[in-house]
Amino acid sequence: MTSGPAKRGRRPGAPDTRAAILDAARSLFATQGYSGTTIRAVAAAAGVDGALVHHYFGTKDDLFVAALDIPVDPRQILAPVVAGGADGAAERFLLAFLSVWDDPDVRPALLTVARTMMEPATQRVFADGFLPVVIGPLGVALDLDRPELRMPLVASQVVGLILLRYVLLVEPLASMPTEQVVATYAPTLQRYLTGPLP
Amino acid sequence: MTSGPAKRGRRPGAPDTRAAILDAARSLFATQGYSGTTIRAVAAAAGVDGALVHHYFGTKDDLFVAALDIPVDPRQILAPVVAGGADGAAERFLLAFLSVWDDPDVRPALLTVARTMMEPATQRVFADGFLPVVIGPLGVALDLDRPELRMPLVASQVVGLILLRYVLLVEPLASMPTEQVVATYAPTLQRYLTGPLP
DNA sequence: GTCTATAAATCGATAGAC
DNA sequence: GTCTATCGATTTATAGAC
């Protein structure tokens, strides 16, 4: 993020302290969660004064949303998954999902979101927000039977995988090649999507 | 917790404020996490003064470990799982696991642990502690092949299930009868334990 | 045993000098 | 643009009266 093409001539009076603050905030939010990162810690990590953080970004909430900057649209990622129909949807879903998480430009933002979803104060955002508005519609778009049952099953496996592989970095999941992850979890998800259920 | 059998006669001078504080702490730690619950909130919920909390339990950390008091020994719960061998271990494992979580006397303590595991400061306790010392040995006790690969797979599904069913209370998982949960997830876990893997 | 009062630290946020 | 200084609120924790 900090490394752009070097501009010609003298740099302006404000070097990149705004970007430095944003980078520090991204890193701290991703590792310490929202309530765990203080404005002062962000300022210290960026090597500037705490007041500058407010000067550039206003309140702490403003800094948080500025640091998020999710560079992906979930519906756009999920479009090819629904386009192929229910057959093989598990494999396409895993591929789409992992390709986003394995992108080093996107992962920090997703880690931030994941950590924040775990905090008690914001955890209903996942249960009442993300799940019904992005995962739920995927089930009806795939024309599953009982999607209101099957999609939470899918979510329960994907959330656990994300947590161990990307957040907690549990081996050997963390270092496993994408293709092996897909091949390992696709049968599970395909059964949840279209297989027989009690 | 608050409702025990009513004792005969006059209650002693110190009623049960210590137990009231402990109950309030348990409830708040379980719902708000460690950093999310304040001593003052515990005192208010117990209907006492904040200083009493310190008087009875010392520091906030002391109160936390006092509020934990996990009433189960994981190895004892898992004993019948390993005793039966690898065949049908998934079903026995799910039954043992869910019976603990569905026990209303135990769930608050487990919720507290789960919430605390998610906090950035203590999250390595799960990855470096719980997983290798209780889940890992289960794999070798069952004499699986490649247990260091298979047990994290099992953990990834169980963690996701616990998170959605008990922490986030996502429907219909939260209200699903135990037998249906077992029947739904047993095939997945059995494949992770003994089935073919890439 | 229970409470008031307060110390000591830390937080987010603001005002204003340079 | 950057910083010093500080306010006001909140937190844990302690000291001591009753």
Coordinates of C-alpha atoms (C1' of nucleotides) in Angstrom, one line a residue:
Chain A
M1 CA 0.0 0.0 0.0
T2 CA 2.8 2.4 0.9
S3 CA 4.8 1.5 -2.2
G4 CA 3.6 3.4 -5.2
P5 CA 5.7 4.5 -8.2
A6 CA 8.1 7.2 -7.1
K7 CA 6.9 10.6 -8.2
R8 CA 9.2 13.0 -10.0
G9 CA 10.6 16.0 -8.1
R10 CA 10.2 17.2 -4.6
R11 CA 7.6 15.5 -2.5
P12 CA 4.9 17.6 -1.0
G13 CA 5.0 18.8 2.6
A14 CA 2.8 16.0 3.8
P15 CA 4.7 12.8 2.8
D16 CA 2.5 9.9 3.4
T17 CA 1.6 10.1 7.0
R18 CA -2.0 9.7 6.1
A19 CA -1.2 6.4 4.4
A20 CA 1.1 5.5 7.3
I21 CA -1.7 6.0 9.8
L22 CA -4.1 4.0 7.6
D23 CA -1.6 1.1 7.3
A24 CA -1.0 1.1 11.0
A25 CA -4.7 1.1 11.7
R26 CA -5.3 -1.7 9.3
S27 CA -2.6 -3.8 10.9
L28 CA -3.7 -3.2 14.4
F29 CA -7.4 -3.6 13.7
A30 CA -6.7 -6.9 12.0
T31 CA -4.6 -8.3 14.9
Q32 CA -6.1 -6.7 18.0
G33 CA -9.7 -6.3 17.0
Y34 CA -11.7 -3.0 17.2
S35 CA -11.9 -2.4 20.9
G36 CA -8.4 -3.8 21.4
T37 CA -6.7 -1.1 19.3
T38 CA -6.4 2.4 20.7
I39 CA -5.9 5.6 18.8
R40 CA -2.7 6.1 20.6
A41 CA -1.4 2.7 19.6
V42 CA -2.2 3.5 15.9
A43 CA -0.4 6.8 16.2
A44 CA 2.6 5.3 17.9
A45 CA 2.8 2.5 15.2
A46 CA 2.6 5.2 12.5
G47 CA 5.3 7.3 14.2
V48 CA 3.1 10.3 14.5
D49 CA 1.1 12.1 17.2
G50 CA -2.3 10.9 18.3
A51 CA -4.0 14.2 17.4
L52 CA -3.1 13.7 13.8
V53 CA -5.2 10.6 13.6
H54 CA -8.2 12.6 14.5
H55 CA -7.2 15.4 12.2
Y56 CA -7.2 13.1 9.2
F57 CA -9.9 10.6 10.0
G58 CA -12.2 12.2 12.7
T59 CA -13.6 9.7 15.1
K60 CA -12.4 6.1 15.8
D61 CA -15.4 4.7 13.9
D62 CA -14.5 6.8 10.9
L63 CA -10.9 5.5 11.1
F64 CA -12.3 1.9 11.3
V65 CA -14.4 2.1 8.2
A66 CA -11.6 3.9 6.4
A67 CA -9.2 1.1 7.3
L68 CA -11.7 -1.6 6.2
D69 CA -12.0 -0.6 2.5
I70 CA -13.1 -4.1 1.5
P71 CA -11.9 -4.3 -2.1
V72 CA -14.3 -7.1 -3.1
D73 CA -18.0 -7.2 -3.7
P74 CA -19.3 -10.5 -2.3
R75 CA -22.2 -10.7 -4.9
Q76 CA -19.7 -10.4 -7.7
I77 CA -17.5 -13.1 -6.3
L78 CA -20.5 -15.4 -5.8
A79 CA -21.9 -14.8 -9.3
P80 CA -20.0 -17.6 -11.1
V81 CA -21.0 -19.9 -8.2
V82 CA -24.7 -19.5 -8.8
A83 CA -24.3 -19.4 -12.6
G84 CA -23.2 -23.0 -12.7
G85 CA -26.2 -24.4 -10.9
A86 CA -26.2 -26.7 -7.8
D87 CA -24.1 -29.4 -9.4
G88 CA -20.4 -28.8 -8.4
A89 CA -21.4 -25.6 -6.6
A90 CA -19.4 -26.7 -3.6
E91 CA -16.2 -26.8 -5.5
R92 CA -16.9 -23.5 -7.2
F93 CA -17.9 -21.9 -3.9
L94 CA -14.7 -23.0 -2.2
L95 CA -12.6 -21.8 -5.1
A96 CA -14.2 -18.4 -5.1
F97 CA -14.0 -18.1 -1.4
L98 CA -10.4 -19.2 -1.0
S99 CA -9.2 -17.1 -3.9
V100 CA -10.4 -14.0 -2.1
W101 CA -8.9 -15.0 1.2
D102 CA -5.6 -16.1 -0.4
D103 CA -5.2 -12.7 -2.1
P104 CA -2.6 -10.9 0.0
D105 CA -4.1 -7.5 -0.9
V106 CA -7.5 -8.5 0.5
R107 CA -6.7 -10.8 3.4
P108 CA -5.9 -8.0 6.0
A109 CA -9.3 -6.4 5.4
L110 CA -11.1 -9.7 5.8
L111 CA -9.1 -10.6 8.9
T112 CA -10.3 -7.3 10.3
V113 CA -13.9 -8.1 9.5
A114 CA -13.5 -11.6 10.9
R115 CA -12.0 -10.4 14.2
T116 CA -14.7 -7.7 14.6
M117 CA -17.5 -10.2 13.9
M118 CA -16.2 -12.2 16.9
E119 CA -16.5 -9.3 19.3
P120 CA -19.6 -9.5 21.4
A121 CA -20.7 -6.0 20.6
T122 CA -20.8 -6.6 16.8
Q123 CA -21.3 -10.3 16.6
R124 CA -25.0 -10.0 15.6
V125 CA -23.8 -8.3 12.5
F126 CA -22.8 -11.7 11.2
A127 CA -25.8 -13.6 12.5
D128 CA -28.4 -11.0 11.4
G129 CA -26.5 -9.3 8.6
F130 CA -23.9 -11.2 6.6
L131 CA -25.6 -14.6 6.9
P132 CA -29.1 -13.6 5.7
V133 CA -28.1 -11.1 3.1
V134 CA -25.2 -12.8 1.3
I135 CA -25.2 -16.5 2.3
G136 CA -28.9 -16.9 2.4
P137 CA -29.7 -15.6 -1.1
L138 CA -27.0 -17.9 -2.4
G139 CA -29.1 -20.8 -1.3
V140 CA -32.3 -19.7 -3.0
A141 CA -30.4 -18.6 -6.1
L142 CA -29.1 -22.2 -6.4
D143 CA -32.7 -23.4 -6.1
L144 CA -31.9 -25.8 -3.2
D145 CA -34.6 -27.5 -1.2
R146 CA -34.8 -26.3 2.4
P147 CA -32.2 -23.6 1.8
E148 CA -32.9 -22.2 5.3
L149 CA -31.5 -25.4 6.7
R150 CA -28.7 -26.1 4.2
M151 CA -27.0 -22.8 4.1
P152 CA -26.3 -22.6 7.8
L153 CA -24.8 -26.0 7.6
V154 CA -22.5 -24.7 4.8
A155 CA -21.7 -21.6 6.9
S156 CA -20.8 -23.7 9.9
Q157 CA -18.1 -25.5 8.0
V158 CA -16.8 -22.5 6.1
V159 CA -16.6 -20.4 9.3
G160 CA -14.7 -23.1 11.1
L161 CA -12.3 -23.5 8.1
I162 CA -11.7 -19.7 7.9
L163 CA -11.1 -19.5 11.7
L164 CA -8.5 -22.3 11.8
R165 CA -6.8 -21.6 8.5
Y166 CA -6.6 -17.8 8.4
V167 CA -7.3 -16.5 11.9
L168 CA -5.7 -19.0 14.2
L169 CA -3.2 -20.3 11.6
V170 CA -3.6 -23.9 12.7
E171 CA -1.3 -26.3 10.9
P172 CA -1.5 -28.1 8.5
L173 CA -4.6 -26.2 7.4
A174 CA -2.8 -22.8 7.3
S175 CA -0.1 -24.1 4.9
M176 CA -2.3 -26.4 2.8
P177 CA -2.4 -25.7 -0.9
T178 CA -5.7 -24.3 -2.1
E179 CA -6.4 -27.3 -4.3
Q180 CA -6.1 -29.7 -1.4
V181 CA -8.4 -27.6 0.7
V182 CA -11.0 -27.5 -2.0
A183 CA -10.7 -31.3 -2.6
T184 CA -10.9 -31.9 1.1
Y185 CA -14.0 -29.8 1.9
A186 CA -15.9 -30.0 -1.4
P187 CA -17.6 -33.4 -0.5
T188 CA -18.8 -32.0 2.8
L189 CA -20.2 -28.8 1.4
Q190 CA -21.8 -30.6 -1.6
R191 CA -23.6 -32.9 0.8
Y192 CA -24.9 -30.0 2.8
L193 CA -26.0 -28.3 -0.5
T194 CA -27.7 -31.1 -2.4
G195 CA -27.1 -34.4 -0.5
P196 CA -29.5 -36.4 1.7
L197 CA -30.1 -34.9 5.1
P198 CA -32.0 -36.3 8.2
Chain B
M1 CA -27.5 -21.1 39.7
T2 CA -29.3 -18.7 42.0
S3 CA -32.1 -21.1 42.7
G4 CA -31.0 -23.7 45.3
P5 CA -33.2 -25.5 47.7
A6 CA -34.5 -22.9 50.3
K7 CA -32.6 -23.4 53.5
R8 CA -34.6 -23.8 56.8
G9 CA -34.6 -21.0 59.3
R10 CA -32.9 -17.6 59.4
R11 CA -30.3 -16.9 56.8
P12 CA -26.8 -16.0 58.0
G13 CA -25.6 -12.4 58.1
A14 CA -23.8 -12.7 54.8
P15 CA -26.6 -14.0 52.5
D16 CA -25.2 -15.0 49.2
T17 CA -23.7 -11.9 47.9
R18 CA -20.5 -13.8 47.1
A19 CA -22.5 -16.2 45.0
A20 CA -24.5 -13.4 43.5
I21 CA -21.3 -11.7 42.4
L22 CA -20.0 -14.9 41.0
D23 CA -23.3 -15.6 39.1
A24 CA -23.3 -12.0 37.7
A25 CA -19.7 -12.4 36.6
R26 CA -20.3 -15.7 34.9
S27 CA -23.3 -14.3 33.0
L28 CA -21.5 -11.2 31.9
F29 CA -18.2 -12.9 31.0
A30 CA -20.2 -15.4 28.9
T31 CA -22.1 -12.7 27.0
Q32 CA -19.7 -9.8 26.9
G33 CA -16.3 -11.5 26.8
Y34 CA -13.5 -10.6 29.2
S35 CA -12.6 -7.1 28.2
G36 CA -16.2 -6.3 27.5
T37 CA -17.3 -6.8 31.1
T38 CA -16.4 -4.3 33.7
I39 CA -16.2 -4.8 37.4
R40 CA -18.8 -2.1 37.9
A41 CA -21.2 -3.9 35.6
V42 CA -20.7 -7.1 37.6
A43 CA -21.4 -5.2 40.8
A44 CA -24.5 -3.6 39.4
A45 CA -25.8 -6.9 38.1
A46 CA -25.3 -8.4 41.5
G47 CA -26.9 -5.5 43.2
V48 CA -23.8 -4.7 45.3
D49 CA -21.1 -2.1 45.4
G50 CA -18.1 -2.3 43.1
A51 CA -15.6 -2.5 46.0
L52 CA -17.1 -5.7 47.3
V53 CA -16.1 -7.5 44.1
H54 CA -12.5 -6.7 44.9
H55 CA -13.0 -7.5 48.6
Y56 CA -14.2 -11.1 47.7
F57 CA -12.2 -11.9 44.6
G58 CA -9.2 -9.5 44.4
T59 CA -8.2 -8.5 40.9
K60 CA -10.3 -8.8 37.7
D61 CA -8.2 -11.8 36.5
D62 CA -8.9 -13.6 39.8
L63 CA -12.6 -13.0 39.4
F64 CA -12.4 -14.4 35.9
V65 CA -10.7 -17.7 36.8
A66 CA -13.1 -18.0 39.8
A67 CA -16.1 -17.5 37.4
L68 CA -14.8 -20.1 35.0
D69 CA -14.8 -23.2 37.2
I70 CA -15.3 -25.6 34.3
P71 CA -17.3 -28.5 35.9
V72 CA -16.1 -31.1 33.3
D73 CA -12.9 -32.9 32.6
P74 CA -12.5 -33.1 28.8
R75 CA -10.5 -36.3 29.0
Q76 CA -13.2 -37.9 31.0
I77 CA -15.9 -36.9 28.5
L78 CA -13.8 -38.2 25.6
A79 CA -13.0 -41.5 27.3
P80 CA -16.0 -43.4 25.9
V81 CA -15.2 -42.0 22.4
V82 CA -11.8 -43.6 22.2
A83 CA -13.0 -46.7 24.0
G84 CA -15.3 -47.6 21.0
G85 CA -12.5 -47.4 18.4
A86 CA -12.5 -45.5 15.2
D87 CA -15.7 -47.0 13.8
G88 CA -18.7 -44.9 14.8
A89 CA -16.3 -42.5 16.6
A90 CA -17.9 -39.5 14.9
E91 CA -21.3 -40.2 16.3
R92 CA -20.0 -40.9 19.8
F93 CA -17.8 -37.8 19.7
L94 CA -20.8 -35.6 18.7
L95 CA -23.0 -37.1 21.3
A96 CA -20.4 -36.6 24.0
F97 CA -19.6 -33.1 22.9
L98 CA -23.3 -31.9 22.5
S99 CA -24.3 -33.5 25.8
V100 CA -21.8 -31.2 27.6
W101 CA -22.8 -28.1 25.7
D102 CA -26.5 -28.8 26.1
D103 CA -26.2 -29.1 29.9
P104 CA -27.5 -25.8 31.2
D105 CA -25.2 -26.1 34.2
V106 CA -22.1 -26.2 32.0
R107 CA -23.0 -24.1 29.0
P108 CA -22.3 -20.7 30.6
A109 CA -18.7 -21.7 31.5
L110 CA -18.1 -23.1 28.1
L111 CA -19.5 -19.9 26.5
T112 CA -17.1 -17.9 28.6
V113 CA -14.2 -20.0 27.4
A114 CA -15.4 -19.8 23.8
R115 CA -15.8 -16.1 23.9
T116 CA -12.4 -15.6 25.5
M117 CA -10.7 -17.9 22.9
M118 CA -11.9 -15.5 20.3
E119 CA -10.2 -12.4 21.8
P120 CA -6.9 -11.6 20.2
A121 CA -5.0 -11.6 23.4
T122 CA -5.8 -15.2 24.4
Q123 CA -6.6 -16.8 21.1
R124 CA -3.3 -18.8 20.9
V125 CA -4.6 -20.7 24.0
F126 CA -6.8 -22.6 21.6
A127 CA -4.4 -23.1 18.8
D128 CA -1.4 -23.9 21.0
G129 CA -3.2 -25.3 24.0
F130 CA -6.6 -26.9 23.7
L131 CA -6.1 -28.3 20.2
P132 CA -2.8 -30.1 20.8
V133 CA -3.4 -31.3 24.3
V134 CA -7.1 -32.5 24.1
I135 CA -8.1 -32.9 20.5
G136 CA -4.7 -34.0 19.2
P137 CA -4.3 -37.0 21.6
L138 CA -7.8 -38.1 20.7
G139 CA -6.6 -38.7 17.2
V140 CA -3.6 -40.9 18.2
A141 CA -5.8 -42.7 20.8
L142 CA -8.1 -43.6 18.0
D143 CA -5.2 -44.9 16.0
L144 CA -6.0 -42.9 12.9
D145 CA -3.7 -42.6 10.0
R146 CA -2.3 -39.0 9.6
P147 CA -4.0 -37.8 12.8
E148 CA -2.1 -34.5 12.5
L149 CA -4.1 -33.8 9.4
R150 CA -7.5 -35.4 10.3
M151 CA -8.0 -33.9 13.7
P152 CA -7.7 -30.2 12.6
L153 CA -10.4 -31.1 9.9
V154 CA -12.6 -32.4 12.7
A155 CA -11.9 -29.3 14.8
S156 CA -12.7 -27.0 11.9
Q157 CA -16.2 -28.4 11.6
V158 CA -16.9 -28.7 15.3
V159 CA -15.7 -25.1 16.0
G160 CA -18.0 -23.8 13.3
L161 CA -20.9 -25.8 14.6
I162 CA -20.3 -24.6 18.2
L163 CA -20.0 -21.0 17.0
L164 CA -23.2 -20.9 15.1
R165 CA -25.3 -23.1 17.3
Y166 CA -24.3 -21.9 20.8
V167 CA -22.5 -18.6 20.5
L168 CA -24.2 -16.8 17.6
L169 CA -27.5 -18.8 18.0
V170 CA -28.1 -19.0 14.3
E171 CA -31.4 -20.8 13.4
P172 CA -32.3 -23.5 12.7
L173 CA -29.1 -24.8 14.2
A174 CA -29.7 -23.3 17.6
S175 CA -33.1 -25.0 18.1
M176 CA -32.3 -28.2 16.3
P177 CA -32.7 -31.4 18.5
T178 CA -29.5 -33.1 19.5
E179 CA -30.2 -36.3 17.5
Q180 CA -30.7 -34.3 14.3
V181 CA -27.4 -32.4 14.8
V182 CA -25.6 -35.7 15.4
A183 CA -27.2 -37.3 12.3
T184 CA -26.4 -34.3 10.2
Y185 CA -22.8 -33.9 11.1
A186 CA -21.7 -37.5 11.8
P187 CA -21.1 -38.4 8.2
T188 CA -18.8 -35.3 7.8
L189 CA -16.8 -36.1 10.9
Q190 CA -16.6 -39.8 10.1
R191 CA -15.1 -39.0 6.7
Y192 CA -12.6 -36.7 8.3
L193 CA -11.7 -39.4 10.8
T194 CA -11.5 -42.5 8.7
G195 CA -12.7 -41.7 5.2
P196 CA -10.6 -41.2 2.0
L197 CA -8.8 -37.8 1.8
P198 CA -6.8 -36.2 -1.0
Chain C
dG1 C1' -19.4 -7.1 55.8
dT2 C1' -20.6 -3.2 53.4
dC3 C1' -20.0 1.1 51.7
dT4 C1' -18.0 6.1 50.4
dA5 C1' -14.3 8.4 48.6
dT6 C1' -10.7 8.6 45.8
dA7 C1' -6.2 7.4 43.8
dA8 C1' -4.0 6.0 39.4
dA9 C1' -4.1 4.9 34.8
dT10 C1' -6.0 5.0 30.2
dC11 C1' -9.2 6.1 26.8
dG12 C1' -11.3 9.2 23.0
dA13 C1' -11.5 13.8 21.6
dT14 C1' -10.7 19.0 21.4
dA15 C1' -8.4 23.5 21.4
dG16 C1' -4.9 26.1 19.9
dA17 C1' 0.2 27.4 19.3
dC18 C1' 3.8 26.9 15.8
Chain D
dG1 C1' 0.6 19.9 8.7
dT2 C1' 2.2 18.8 13.0
dC3 C1' 2.5 19.0 17.7
dT4 C1' 1.7 20.2 23.0
dA5 C1' -1.5 20.4 26.4
dT6 C1' -5.5 19.1 28.3
dC7 C1' -10.4 18.0 29.1
dG8 C1' -13.9 14.7 30.4
dA9 C1' -15.3 10.2 30.8
dT10 C1' -14.3 5.3 32.3
dT11 C1' -11.8 1.9 34.2
dT12 C1' -9.3 -1.0 37.9
dA13 C1' -8.0 -0.8 42.4
dT14 C1' -7.1 0.9 47.2
dA15 C1' -7.8 3.2 51.8
dG16 C1' -10.6 3.7 55.4
dA17 C1' -15.0 5.0 57.8
dC18 C1' -19.2 2.8 59.7

